[in-house]
């Protein structure tokens, strides 16, 4: 089935704005593969987010997959040489790693429109005002939780990563209160590993920021704020750059609450680390 046939088969379920995108896409294949979602939205007289939602309504992972489907269709219809004439040469010659990075950029841009700005602002304020910040992630998400915990420790005190195997876990959970912010990384197939902890934190009135791969995650009912970063058909590798970009934005928003305070703490933290490194070097010399 061609891309136009696919669009026609799903046309009736599209919103009014998405139908405008559909009509534009069917009539302007080369414009779509040569431009980003924002430009297509401009020419179709709709918002960029409407273009992205059109892609999801077509059961695509995002705008990049739409471009790929159109590109493949044109290649089968007109041959590879004909396609090259309509596609800028500077994009054709991009190396394989460059294409991966471009896909990451597009995935990040697609996700921006799915993030509730008001909720992000509120979450960053909770992180700033919290007496204690706990970070929880299991299995693959444990390394992400570890990175976030280390990064936040350089900016503010009382940041801890919750580990299910830790002897201090029960004590840490019991210490939670309404002055606690808990950041949770949860993907559906692993959500059972952390649901009990999240439930207890909710009962203790902690603010829970849940970052998930699905809007239907089982922990959504306990979350004070829910951010869904996993898009349809995206692999874990595709989600990781989006996730780190989101965390960077969340941290920057937290820092903006009192930039001078965070800069002062970071300088103090770095000074302590440098002193510890110096002491370690001295001890090594004494040993030898």
Short mmCIF file of N, CA and C in Angstrom, two decimals, residues 77-228:
data_model
loop_
_atom_site.label_atom_id
_atom_site.label_comp_id
_atom_site.label_asym_id
_atom_site.label_seq_id
_atom_site.Cartn_x
_atom_site.Cartn_y
_atom_site.Cartn_z
N UNK A 77 8.81 4.35 -7.19
CA UNK A 77 8.05 4.89 -8.31
C UNK A 77 8.93 5.49 -9.40
N UNK A 78 9.94 6.24 -8.98
CA UNK A 78 10.72 7.02 -9.94
C UNK A 78 12.17 6.57 -10.10
N UNK A 79 12.62 5.66 -9.24
CA UNK A 79 14.02 5.26 -9.29
C UNK A 79 14.87 6.15 -8.43
N UNK A 80 16.01 5.64 -7.98
CA UNK A 80 16.87 6.35 -7.05
C UNK A 80 17.41 7.65 -7.62
N UNK A 81 17.75 7.66 -8.92
CA UNK A 81 18.34 8.86 -9.52
C UNK A 81 17.34 10.01 -9.53
N UNK A 82 16.06 9.68 -9.80
CA UNK A 82 15.05 10.73 -9.82
C UNK A 82 14.87 11.34 -8.44
N UNK A 83 14.93 10.52 -7.41
CA UNK A 83 14.78 11.01 -6.04
C UNK A 83 15.93 11.93 -5.67
N UNK A 84 17.13 11.62 -6.11
CA UNK A 84 18.28 12.44 -5.77
C UNK A 84 18.13 13.86 -6.28
N UNK A 85 17.45 14.03 -7.42
CA UNK A 85 17.28 15.35 -7.99
C UNK A 85 16.36 16.23 -7.15
N UNK A 86 15.48 15.60 -6.36
CA UNK A 86 14.53 16.38 -5.56
C UNK A 86 14.97 16.51 -4.11
N UNK A 87 16.06 15.83 -3.76
CA UNK A 87 16.50 15.83 -2.37
C UNK A 87 17.86 16.49 -2.28
N UNK A 88 18.04 17.50 -1.43
CA UNK A 88 19.28 18.26 -1.39
C UNK A 88 20.50 17.36 -1.24
N UNK A 89 21.53 17.64 -2.02
CA UNK A 89 22.73 16.80 -2.02
C UNK A 89 23.44 16.81 -0.68
N UNK A 90 23.33 17.90 0.06
CA UNK A 90 24.02 17.95 1.35
C UNK A 90 23.39 17.00 2.36
N UNK A 91 22.14 16.56 2.11
CA UNK A 91 21.49 15.60 2.99
C UNK A 91 21.76 14.17 2.54
N UNK A 92 21.93 13.97 1.22
CA UNK A 92 22.18 12.63 0.69
C UNK A 92 23.51 12.09 1.18
N UNK A 93 24.50 12.96 1.29
CA UNK A 93 25.86 12.53 1.60
C UNK A 93 26.16 12.47 3.10
N UNK A 94 25.14 12.61 3.91
CA UNK A 94 25.35 12.54 5.35
C UNK A 94 25.79 11.14 5.72
N UNK A 95 26.80 11.05 6.58
CA UNK A 95 27.32 9.75 7.00
C UNK A 95 26.27 9.01 7.83
N UNK A 96 26.52 7.72 8.04
CA UNK A 96 25.56 6.90 8.79
C UNK A 96 25.37 7.41 10.21
N UNK A 97 26.47 7.81 10.89
CA UNK A 97 26.32 8.32 12.26
C UNK A 97 25.58 9.65 12.25
N UNK A 98 25.78 10.44 11.17
CA UNK A 98 25.08 11.71 11.06
C UNK A 98 23.58 11.53 10.92
N UNK A 99 23.17 10.47 10.21
CA UNK A 99 21.75 10.19 10.05
C UNK A 99 21.13 9.80 11.39
N UNK A 100 21.89 9.03 12.18
CA UNK A 100 21.40 8.65 13.51
C UNK A 100 21.21 9.89 14.37
N UNK A 101 22.19 10.81 14.31
CA UNK A 101 22.09 12.02 15.12
C UNK A 101 20.95 12.92 14.65
N UNK A 102 20.73 12.95 13.33
CA UNK A 102 19.60 13.72 12.81
C UNK A 102 18.28 13.12 13.30
N UNK A 103 18.20 11.80 13.35
CA UNK A 103 16.99 11.15 13.85
C UNK A 103 16.76 11.49 15.32
N UNK A 104 17.87 11.55 16.08
CA UNK A 104 17.76 11.93 17.50
C UNK A 104 17.21 13.34 17.63
N UNK A 105 17.71 14.24 16.79
CA UNK A 105 17.24 15.63 16.82
C UNK A 105 15.76 15.70 16.53
N UNK A 106 15.32 14.95 15.51
CA UNK A 106 13.90 14.97 15.16
C UNK A 106 13.04 14.36 16.26
N UNK A 107 13.54 13.29 16.88
CA UNK A 107 12.79 12.67 17.98
C UNK A 107 12.62 13.64 19.14
N UNK A 108 13.69 14.41 19.43
CA UNK A 108 13.61 15.41 20.49
C UNK A 108 12.60 16.49 20.13
N UNK A 109 12.64 16.95 18.89
CA UNK A 109 11.70 17.98 18.46
C UNK A 109 10.27 17.47 18.51
N UNK A 110 10.06 16.22 18.13
CA UNK A 110 8.72 15.64 18.18
C UNK A 110 8.20 15.57 19.61
N UNK A 111 9.10 15.25 20.54
CA UNK A 111 8.70 15.08 21.94
C UNK A 111 8.38 16.40 22.62
N UNK A 112 9.02 17.48 22.20
CA UNK A 112 8.79 18.79 22.80
C UNK A 112 7.30 19.12 22.85
N UNK A 113 6.58 18.76 21.80
CA UNK A 113 5.17 19.11 21.71
C UNK A 113 4.28 18.25 22.60
N UNK A 114 4.87 17.19 23.17
CA UNK A 114 4.10 16.32 24.05
C UNK A 114 4.30 16.66 25.52
N UNK A 115 5.22 17.57 25.81
CA UNK A 115 5.54 17.92 27.19
C UNK A 115 4.70 19.11 27.65
N UNK A 116 4.05 18.95 28.76
CA UNK A 116 3.25 20.02 29.35
C UNK A 116 4.19 21.01 30.04
N UNK A 117 4.30 22.19 29.47
CA UNK A 117 5.25 23.18 29.99
C UNK A 117 4.92 23.58 31.42
N UNK A 118 3.65 23.75 31.71
CA UNK A 118 3.23 24.12 33.07
C UNK A 118 3.64 23.05 34.07
N UNK A 119 3.47 21.78 33.69
CA UNK A 119 3.82 20.68 34.58
C UNK A 119 5.33 20.60 34.78
N UNK A 120 6.09 20.89 33.73
CA UNK A 120 7.55 20.89 33.85
C UNK A 120 8.01 21.99 34.80
N UNK A 121 7.40 23.17 34.69
CA UNK A 121 7.75 24.28 35.58
C UNK A 121 7.44 23.92 37.03
N UNK A 122 6.28 23.28 37.24
CA UNK A 122 5.89 22.90 38.58
C UNK A 122 6.84 21.85 39.15
N UNK A 123 7.23 20.89 38.32
CA UNK A 123 8.14 19.83 38.76
C UNK A 123 9.50 20.39 39.15
N UNK A 124 10.01 21.32 38.36
CA UNK A 124 11.31 21.92 38.66
C UNK A 124 11.25 22.70 39.98
N UNK A 125 10.09 23.30 40.26
CA UNK A 125 9.92 24.03 41.53
C UNK A 125 9.91 23.05 42.70
N UNK A 126 9.27 21.88 42.52
CA UNK A 126 9.27 20.87 43.57
C UNK A 126 10.69 20.40 43.85
N UNK A 127 11.48 20.21 42.80
CA UNK A 127 12.86 19.79 42.96
C UNK A 127 13.67 20.84 43.70
N UNK A 128 13.39 22.09 43.43
CA UNK A 128 14.11 23.20 44.06
C UNK A 128 13.74 23.34 45.54
N UNK A 129 12.45 23.20 45.84
CA UNK A 129 11.99 23.46 47.20
C UNK A 129 12.10 22.26 48.13
N UNK A 130 12.28 21.06 47.58
CA UNK A 130 12.28 19.85 48.40
C UNK A 130 13.42 19.84 49.41
N UNK A 131 13.11 19.33 50.59
CA UNK A 131 14.15 19.13 51.60
C UNK A 131 15.04 17.96 51.20
N UNK A 132 14.40 16.92 50.65
CA UNK A 132 15.13 15.74 50.17
C UNK A 132 14.62 15.37 48.78
N UNK A 133 15.54 14.99 47.91
CA UNK A 133 15.19 14.51 46.58
C UNK A 133 15.69 13.07 46.46
N UNK A 134 14.76 12.16 46.16
CA UNK A 134 15.11 10.76 45.94
C UNK A 134 14.90 10.43 44.47
N UNK A 135 15.76 9.59 43.94
CA UNK A 135 15.69 9.23 42.52
C UNK A 135 15.67 7.71 42.42
N UNK A 136 14.69 7.19 41.66
CA UNK A 136 14.47 5.75 41.60
C UNK A 136 14.37 5.27 40.16
N UNK A 137 15.16 4.26 39.85
CA UNK A 137 15.10 3.62 38.55
C UNK A 137 15.71 2.23 38.66
N UNK A 138 15.09 1.24 38.06
CA UNK A 138 15.61 -0.13 38.16
C UNK A 138 16.06 -0.62 36.79
N UNK A 139 16.87 -1.68 36.81
CA UNK A 139 17.34 -2.33 35.58
C UNK A 139 17.99 -1.31 34.65
N UNK A 140 17.52 -1.21 33.40
CA UNK A 140 18.16 -0.28 32.47
C UNK A 140 18.07 1.16 32.96
N UNK A 141 16.99 1.50 33.64
CA UNK A 141 16.80 2.87 34.10
C UNK A 141 17.68 3.21 35.29
N UNK A 142 18.33 2.20 35.91
CA UNK A 142 19.17 2.46 37.08
C UNK A 142 20.36 3.35 36.72
N UNK A 143 20.92 3.15 35.55
CA UNK A 143 22.08 3.95 35.14
C UNK A 143 21.67 5.40 34.89
N UNK A 144 20.45 5.60 34.39
CA UNK A 144 19.95 6.96 34.18
C UNK A 144 19.69 7.63 35.52
N UNK A 145 19.11 6.88 36.45
CA UNK A 145 18.88 7.40 37.79
C UNK A 145 20.20 7.77 38.46
N UNK A 146 21.22 6.96 38.23
CA UNK A 146 22.54 7.21 38.80
C UNK A 146 23.12 8.51 38.24
N UNK A 147 22.98 8.70 36.93
CA UNK A 147 23.49 9.94 36.30
C UNK A 147 22.78 11.17 36.86
N UNK A 148 21.44 11.09 36.97
CA UNK A 148 20.68 12.23 37.47
C UNK A 148 21.03 12.52 38.92
N UNK A 149 21.19 11.47 39.72
CA UNK A 149 21.53 11.65 41.13
C UNK A 149 22.88 12.34 41.28
N UNK A 150 23.87 11.87 40.51
CA UNK A 150 25.21 12.47 40.60
C UNK A 150 25.17 13.93 40.16
N UNK A 151 24.48 14.20 39.06
CA UNK A 151 24.41 15.56 38.54
C UNK A 151 23.75 16.50 39.54
N UNK A 152 22.66 16.06 40.15
CA UNK A 152 21.96 16.91 41.11
C UNK A 152 22.74 17.09 42.40
N UNK A 153 23.55 16.08 42.76
CA UNK A 153 24.39 16.21 43.96
C UNK A 153 25.41 17.33 43.83
N UNK A 154 25.79 17.64 42.60
CA UNK A 154 26.75 18.73 42.39
C UNK A 154 26.08 20.10 42.49
N UNK A 155 24.74 20.10 42.57
CA UNK A 155 23.99 21.35 42.54
C UNK A 155 23.26 21.66 43.85
N UNK A 156 22.92 20.61 44.61
CA UNK A 156 22.15 20.83 45.84
C UNK A 156 22.39 19.67 46.82
N UNK A 157 22.13 19.91 48.11
CA UNK A 157 22.31 18.84 49.10
C UNK A 157 21.11 17.89 49.14
N UNK A 158 21.28 16.80 49.90
CA UNK A 158 20.20 15.86 50.19
C UNK A 158 19.57 15.25 48.94
N UNK A 159 20.43 14.77 48.06
CA UNK A 159 19.97 14.03 46.88
C UNK A 159 20.46 12.59 47.02
N UNK A 160 19.54 11.65 46.91
CA UNK A 160 19.91 10.24 47.10
C UNK A 160 19.27 9.37 46.03
N UNK A 161 20.01 8.38 45.58
CA UNK A 161 19.46 7.40 44.66
C UNK A 161 18.96 6.19 45.44
N UNK A 162 17.71 5.83 45.24
CA UNK A 162 17.15 4.66 45.90
C UNK A 162 17.57 3.40 45.16
N UNK A 163 18.11 2.44 45.89
CA UNK A 163 18.52 1.16 45.31
C UNK A 163 17.80 0.04 46.05
N UNK A 164 17.15 -0.84 45.29
CA UNK A 164 16.36 -1.90 45.90
C UNK A 164 17.20 -2.85 46.74
N UNK A 165 18.51 -2.94 46.40
CA UNK A 165 19.37 -3.87 47.13
C UNK A 165 20.07 -3.21 48.33
N UNK A 166 19.82 -1.92 48.52
CA UNK A 166 20.49 -1.18 49.59
C UNK A 166 19.92 -1.52 50.97
N UNK A 167 20.81 -1.60 51.98
CA UNK A 167 20.37 -1.84 53.35
C UNK A 167 19.62 -0.63 53.92
N UNK A 168 19.83 0.54 53.30
CA UNK A 168 19.20 1.77 53.79
C UNK A 168 17.84 2.04 53.17
N UNK A 169 17.37 1.17 52.29
CA UNK A 169 16.15 1.46 51.53
C UNK A 169 14.95 1.71 52.44
N UNK A 170 14.72 0.83 53.39
CA UNK A 170 13.57 0.99 54.29
C UNK A 170 13.66 2.30 55.06
N UNK A 171 14.86 2.61 55.56
CA UNK A 171 15.05 3.85 56.32
C UNK A 171 14.79 5.07 55.43
N UNK A 172 15.26 5.01 54.17
CA UNK A 172 15.07 6.13 53.25
C UNK A 172 13.59 6.33 52.94
N UNK A 173 12.88 5.24 52.72
CA UNK A 173 11.45 5.34 52.43
C UNK A 173 10.70 5.90 53.63
N UNK A 174 11.05 5.45 54.83
CA UNK A 174 10.39 5.93 56.04
C UNK A 174 10.64 7.40 56.31
N UNK A 175 11.75 7.92 55.78
CA UNK A 175 12.10 9.33 56.01
C UNK A 175 11.35 10.28 55.07
N UNK A 176 10.62 9.74 54.12
CA UNK A 176 9.90 10.59 53.17
C UNK A 176 8.76 11.33 53.84
N UNK A 177 8.47 12.51 53.30
CA UNK A 177 7.38 13.33 53.84
C UNK A 177 6.89 14.26 52.73
N UNK A 178 6.04 15.20 53.10
CA UNK A 178 5.55 16.16 52.11
C UNK A 178 6.65 17.12 51.65
N UNK A 179 7.80 17.08 52.32
CA UNK A 179 8.95 17.89 51.92
C UNK A 179 9.89 17.10 50.99
N UNK A 180 9.43 15.94 50.54
CA UNK A 180 10.24 15.06 49.69
C UNK A 180 9.74 15.11 48.25
N UNK A 181 10.67 15.13 47.32
CA UNK A 181 10.34 14.95 45.90
C UNK A 181 11.00 13.66 45.43
N UNK A 182 10.19 12.77 44.86
CA UNK A 182 10.67 11.49 44.35
C UNK A 182 10.58 11.51 42.83
N UNK A 183 11.72 11.30 42.16
CA UNK A 183 11.75 11.23 40.70
C UNK A 183 11.87 9.75 40.31
N UNK A 184 10.92 9.28 39.53
CA UNK A 184 10.84 7.85 39.21
C UNK A 184 10.94 7.63 37.70
N UNK A 185 11.80 6.71 37.31
CA UNK A 185 11.88 6.28 35.91
C UNK A 185 11.18 4.93 35.81
N UNK A 186 10.15 4.86 34.97
CA UNK A 186 9.37 3.62 34.90
C UNK A 186 8.96 3.31 33.47
N UNK A 187 9.32 2.13 33.02
CA UNK A 187 8.81 1.61 31.75
C UNK A 187 7.92 0.42 32.10
N UNK A 188 6.81 0.27 31.42
CA UNK A 188 5.73 -0.64 31.84
C UNK A 188 6.19 -2.02 32.29
N UNK A 189 7.05 -2.66 31.52
CA UNK A 189 7.42 -4.04 31.84
C UNK A 189 8.23 -4.16 33.12
N UNK A 190 8.71 -3.02 33.62
CA UNK A 190 9.49 -3.05 34.86
C UNK A 190 8.78 -2.32 36.00
N UNK A 191 7.57 -1.83 35.77
CA UNK A 191 6.91 -0.97 36.75
C UNK A 191 6.60 -1.69 38.06
N UNK A 192 6.41 -3.00 38.02
CA UNK A 192 6.12 -3.74 39.24
C UNK A 192 7.27 -3.68 40.24
N UNK A 193 8.49 -3.49 39.72
CA UNK A 193 9.67 -3.44 40.58
C UNK A 193 9.64 -2.24 41.53
N UNK A 194 8.96 -1.18 41.13
CA UNK A 194 9.02 0.06 41.90
C UNK A 194 7.65 0.52 42.41
N UNK A 195 6.60 -0.15 42.02
CA UNK A 195 5.26 0.33 42.36
C UNK A 195 5.03 0.40 43.86
N UNK A 196 5.53 -0.58 44.60
CA UNK A 196 5.34 -0.58 46.06
C UNK A 196 5.98 0.65 46.69
N UNK A 197 7.21 0.98 46.24
CA UNK A 197 7.91 2.16 46.77
C UNK A 197 7.12 3.43 46.47
N UNK A 198 6.61 3.52 45.24
CA UNK A 198 5.86 4.71 44.84
C UNK A 198 4.56 4.84 45.64
N UNK A 199 3.91 3.73 45.88
CA UNK A 199 2.67 3.74 46.67
C UNK A 199 2.93 4.27 48.08
N UNK A 200 4.00 3.81 48.70
CA UNK A 200 4.34 4.25 50.06
C UNK A 200 4.67 5.74 50.06
N UNK A 201 5.44 6.17 49.05
CA UNK A 201 5.81 7.59 48.94
C UNK A 201 4.57 8.46 48.80
N UNK A 202 3.59 7.97 48.05
CA UNK A 202 2.34 8.71 47.87
C UNK A 202 1.61 8.86 49.20
N UNK A 203 1.56 7.78 49.98
CA UNK A 203 0.90 7.81 51.29
C UNK A 203 1.59 8.78 52.24
N UNK A 204 2.89 8.98 52.04
CA UNK A 204 3.64 9.91 52.89
C UNK A 204 3.61 11.34 52.33
N UNK A 205 2.79 11.54 51.29
CA UNK A 205 2.54 12.85 50.69
C UNK A 205 3.75 13.43 49.97
N UNK A 206 4.66 12.56 49.56
CA UNK A 206 5.80 13.02 48.76
C UNK A 206 5.30 13.42 47.38
N UNK A 207 5.97 14.39 46.77
CA UNK A 207 5.64 14.76 45.39
C UNK A 207 6.39 13.81 44.45
N UNK A 208 5.66 13.20 43.55
CA UNK A 208 6.24 12.15 42.71
C UNK A 208 6.25 12.61 41.25
N UNK A 209 7.45 12.71 40.70
CA UNK A 209 7.62 13.05 39.28
C UNK A 209 7.92 11.75 38.55
N UNK A 210 6.98 11.28 37.73
CA UNK A 210 7.14 10.01 37.03
C UNK A 210 7.50 10.27 35.57
N UNK A 211 8.57 9.63 35.13
CA UNK A 211 9.02 9.72 33.74
C UNK A 211 8.88 8.32 33.15
N UNK A 212 7.95 8.17 32.21
CA UNK A 212 7.58 6.84 31.74
C UNK A 212 7.67 6.70 30.23
N UNK A 213 7.51 5.45 29.79
CA UNK A 213 7.49 5.17 28.36
C UNK A 213 6.09 5.05 27.83
N UNK A 214 5.09 5.21 28.69
CA UNK A 214 3.70 5.10 28.25
C UNK A 214 2.80 5.94 29.14
N UNK A 215 1.85 6.62 28.51
CA UNK A 215 0.89 7.43 29.26
C UNK A 215 -0.02 6.55 30.11
N UNK A 216 -0.04 5.25 29.83
CA UNK A 216 -0.89 4.33 30.57
C UNK A 216 -0.10 3.53 31.60
N UNK A 217 1.06 4.04 31.98
CA UNK A 217 1.89 3.37 32.97
C UNK A 217 1.08 3.12 34.26
N UNK A 218 1.32 1.99 34.89
CA UNK A 218 0.56 1.62 36.08
C UNK A 218 0.82 2.54 37.27
N UNK A 219 1.90 3.34 37.23
CA UNK A 219 2.17 4.24 38.35
C UNK A 219 1.59 5.63 38.14
N UNK A 220 0.89 5.84 37.03
CA UNK A 220 0.35 7.17 36.75
C UNK A 220 -0.61 7.64 37.85
N UNK A 221 -1.37 6.70 38.46
CA UNK A 221 -2.34 7.09 39.48
C UNK A 221 -1.67 7.61 40.75
N UNK A 222 -0.38 7.33 40.92
CA UNK A 222 0.34 7.80 42.11
C UNK A 222 1.17 9.05 41.83
N UNK A 223 1.30 9.42 40.56
CA UNK A 223 2.22 10.50 40.17
C UNK A 223 1.59 11.88 40.38
N UNK A 224 2.41 12.79 40.90
CA UNK A 224 2.00 14.19 40.99
C UNK A 224 2.18 14.86 39.63
N UNK A 225 3.17 14.38 38.87
CA UNK A 225 3.42 14.86 37.51
C UNK A 225 3.88 13.67 36.69
N UNK A 226 3.35 13.53 35.47
CA UNK A 226 3.68 12.41 34.61
C UNK A 226 4.19 12.93 33.27
N UNK A 227 5.38 12.46 32.88
CA UNK A 227 5.95 12.83 31.58
C UNK A 227 6.17 11.55 30.77
N UNK A 228 5.54 11.47 29.61
CA UNK A 228 5.68 10.30 28.75
C UNK A 228 6.66 10.63 27.63
#
